[in-house]
PDB file of C-alpha atoms in Angstrom:
ATOM      1  CA  MET A  19      84.928 127.858 138.756  1.00 69.00           C
ATOM      2  CA  GLN A  20      88.076 125.805 138.317  1.00 68.00           C
ATOM      3  CA  GLN A  21      88.687 125.765 142.070  1.00 70.00           C
ATOM      4  CA  SER A  22      85.073 124.748 142.645  1.00 72.00           C
ATOM      5  CA  GLN A  23      85.540 121.855 140.237  1.00 71.00           C
ATOM      6  CA  ARG A  24      88.662 120.673 142.058  1.00 71.00           C
ATOM      7  CA  LEU A  25      86.692 120.555 145.322  1.00 72.00           C
ATOM      8  CA  ARG A  26      83.637 118.827 143.840  1.00 75.00           C
ATOM      9  CA  PRO A  27      83.421 115.112 144.722  1.00 75.00           C
ATOM     10  CA  PRO A  28      83.887 112.805 141.704  1.00 74.00           C
ATOM     11  CA  THR A  29      80.462 111.306 142.360  1.00 79.00           C
ATOM     12  CA  GLU A  30      78.741 114.598 141.473  1.00 84.00           C
ATOM     13  CA  LYS A  31      78.932 114.016 137.737  1.00 86.00           C
ATOM     14  CA  GLN A  32      75.874 116.051 136.813  1.00 90.00           C
ATOM     15  CA  GLY A  33      76.991 119.127 138.733  1.00 88.00           C
ATOM     16  CA  ARG A  34      80.532 118.779 137.438  1.00 89.00           C
ATOM     17  CA  ALA A  35      79.325 118.381 133.848  1.00 93.00           C
ATOM     18  CA  HIS A  36      77.141 121.492 134.131  1.00 94.00           C
ATOM     19  CA  ALA A  37      79.947 123.558 135.655  1.00 92.00           C
ATOM     20  CA  ASN A  38      82.407 122.384 133.006  1.00 94.00           C
ATOM     21  CA  GLY A  39      79.901 123.191 130.287  1.00 96.00           C
ATOM     22  CA  VAL A  40      79.488 126.734 131.577  1.00 95.00           C
ATOM     23  CA  LEU A  41      83.228 127.190 132.136  1.00 95.00           C
ATOM     24  CA  ALA A  42      84.188 125.903 128.689  1.00 97.00           C
ATOM     25  CA  GLN A  43      81.610 128.134 127.037  1.00 97.00           C
ATOM     26  CA  ARG A  44      83.008 131.189 128.837  1.00 96.00           C
ATOM     27  CA  GLN A  45      86.575 130.199 127.934  1.00 97.00           C
ATOM     28  CA  LEU A  46      85.574 129.907 124.306  1.00 97.00           C
ATOM     29  CA  GLU A  47      83.745 133.252 124.370  1.00 96.00           C
ATOM     30  CA  VAL A  48      86.904 135.059 125.519  1.00 97.00           C
ATOM     31  CA  GLY A  49      89.035 133.314 122.908  1.00 96.00           C
ATOM     32  CA  HIS A  50      90.766 130.653 124.984  1.00 97.00           C
ATOM     33  CA  VAL A  51      90.067 127.898 122.462  1.00 97.00           C
ATOM     34  CA  GLU A  52      92.606 125.349 123.687  1.00 96.00           C
ATOM     35  CA  ARG A  53      91.683 125.850 127.335  1.00 96.00           C
ATOM     36  CA  ALA A  54      88.000 125.484 126.413  1.00 97.00           C
ATOM     37  CA  THR A  55      88.820 122.327 124.483  1.00 98.00           C
ATOM     38  CA  ALA A  56      90.475 120.790 127.548  1.00 96.00           C
ATOM     39  CA  THR A  57      87.473 121.713 129.699  1.00 96.00           C
ATOM     40  CA  TRP A  58      85.074 120.277 127.110  1.00 97.00           C
ATOM     41  CA  HIS A  59      87.025 116.990 127.266  1.00 97.00           C
ATOM     42  CA  ASP A  60      86.411 116.950 131.035  1.00 93.00           C
ATOM     43  CA  PHE A  61      82.744 117.629 130.306  1.00 96.00           C
ATOM     44  CA  LEU A  62      82.612 114.662 127.907  1.00 97.00           C
ATOM     45  CA  ASP A  63      84.095 112.362 130.567  1.00 93.00           C
ATOM     46  CA  ASP A  64      81.040 113.004 132.738  1.00 93.00           C
ATOM     47  CA  TYR A  65      78.536 113.377 129.903  1.00 96.00           C
ATOM     48  CA  GLU A  66      79.250 109.818 128.809  1.00 94.00           C
ATOM     49  CA  THR A  67      77.278 108.403 131.748  1.00 92.00           C
ATOM     50  CA  LEU A  68      74.613 111.100 132.086  1.00 93.00           C
ATOM     51  CA  SER A  69      71.081 111.344 130.838  1.00 92.00           C
ATOM     52  CA  SER A  70      70.318 115.005 131.353  1.00 92.00           C
ATOM     53  CA  ALA A  71      68.591 117.634 129.239  1.00 95.00           C
ATOM     54  CA  ARG A  72      70.898 120.309 130.637  1.00 95.00           C
ATOM     55  CA  ALA A  73      73.985 118.245 129.761  1.00 95.00           C
ATOM     56  CA  ASP A  74      72.523 117.671 126.290  1.00 96.00           C
ATOM     57  CA  ASP A  75      72.174 121.450 125.927  1.00 97.00           C
ATOM     58  CA  HIS A  76      75.829 121.923 126.887  1.00 97.00           C
ATOM     59  CA  PHE A  77      76.808 119.261 124.373  1.00 97.00           C
ATOM     60  CA  HIS A  78      74.938 121.021 121.570  1.00 97.00           C
ATOM     61  CA  GLN A  79      76.427 124.381 122.567  1.00 97.00           C
ATOM     62  CA  MET A  80      79.863 122.779 122.473  1.00 97.00           C
ATOM     63  CA  MET A  81      79.362 121.372 118.997  1.00 97.00           C
ATOM     64  CA  ALA A  82      78.087 124.709 117.680  1.00 97.00           C
ATOM     65  CA  GLY A  83      80.796 126.673 119.464  1.00 97.00           C
ATOM     66  CA  ILE A  84      83.714 124.650 118.174  1.00 97.00           C
ATOM     67  CA  ARG A  85      82.525 124.586 114.563  1.00 96.00           C
ATOM     68  CA  PRO A  86      84.330 127.841 113.613  1.00 96.00           C
ATOM     69  CA  HIS A  87      87.584 126.499 115.096  1.00 96.00           C
ATOM     70  CA  THR A  88      87.985 123.233 113.189  1.00 94.00           C
ATOM     71  CA  GLY A  89      91.337 124.431 111.870  1.00 96.00           C
ATOM     72  CA  ASN A  90      92.709 123.741 115.349  1.00 97.00           C
ATOM     73  CA  ALA A  91      93.951 120.154 115.821  1.00 97.00           C
ATOM     74  CA  ARG A  92      92.693 119.973 119.421  1.00 97.00           C
ATOM     75  CA  VAL A  93      89.250 121.091 118.325  1.00 98.00           C
ATOM     76  CA  ARG A  94      89.212 118.374 115.656  1.00 98.00           C
ATOM     77  CA  GLU A  95      90.172 115.800 118.315  1.00 98.00           C
ATOM     78  CA  LEU A  96      87.363 117.049 120.541  1.00 98.00           C
ATOM     79  CA  ASP A  97      84.900 116.883 117.668  1.00 98.00           C
ATOM     80  CA  GLU A  98      85.934 113.307 116.919  1.00 98.00           C
ATOM     81  CA  SER A  99      85.655 112.303 120.580  1.00 97.00           C
ATOM     82  CA  ALA A 100      82.224 113.911 120.832  1.00 98.00           C
ATOM     83  CA  ARG A 101      80.946 112.180 117.706  1.00 97.00           C
ATOM     84  CA  THR A 102      82.267 108.818 118.929  1.00 97.00           C
ATOM     85  CA  LEU A 103      80.592 109.355 122.284  1.00 96.00           C
ATOM     86  CA  VAL A 104      77.238 110.212 120.686  1.00 94.00           C
ATOM     87  CA  ALA A 105      77.414 107.059 118.575  1.00 95.00           C
ATOM     88  CA  MET A 106      78.101 104.981 121.706  1.00 93.00           C
ATOM     89  CA  LYS A 107      75.258 106.627 123.647  1.00 89.00           C
ATOM     90  CA  ALA A 108      72.757 106.068 120.821  1.00 84.00           C
TER      91      ALA A 108
END
């Protein structure tokens, strides 16, 4: 999936956001919290300009998935970035 993302044109934000959402979720499921956090940040970069129910689902999965890991500084940074982004999109 990472190689696919590298080859995806930057203009394909919706496809890239979906793929990053899936990838980050899988990374989190196998315990790679910091790697998932980095991928979620990439997701947020695209999510900022999207209006998509599927991207919204990924966002909600992200927020639920990171909740148990708030002891991690990178997770707290992600949470703060996500909350700031939601406030800007509102």
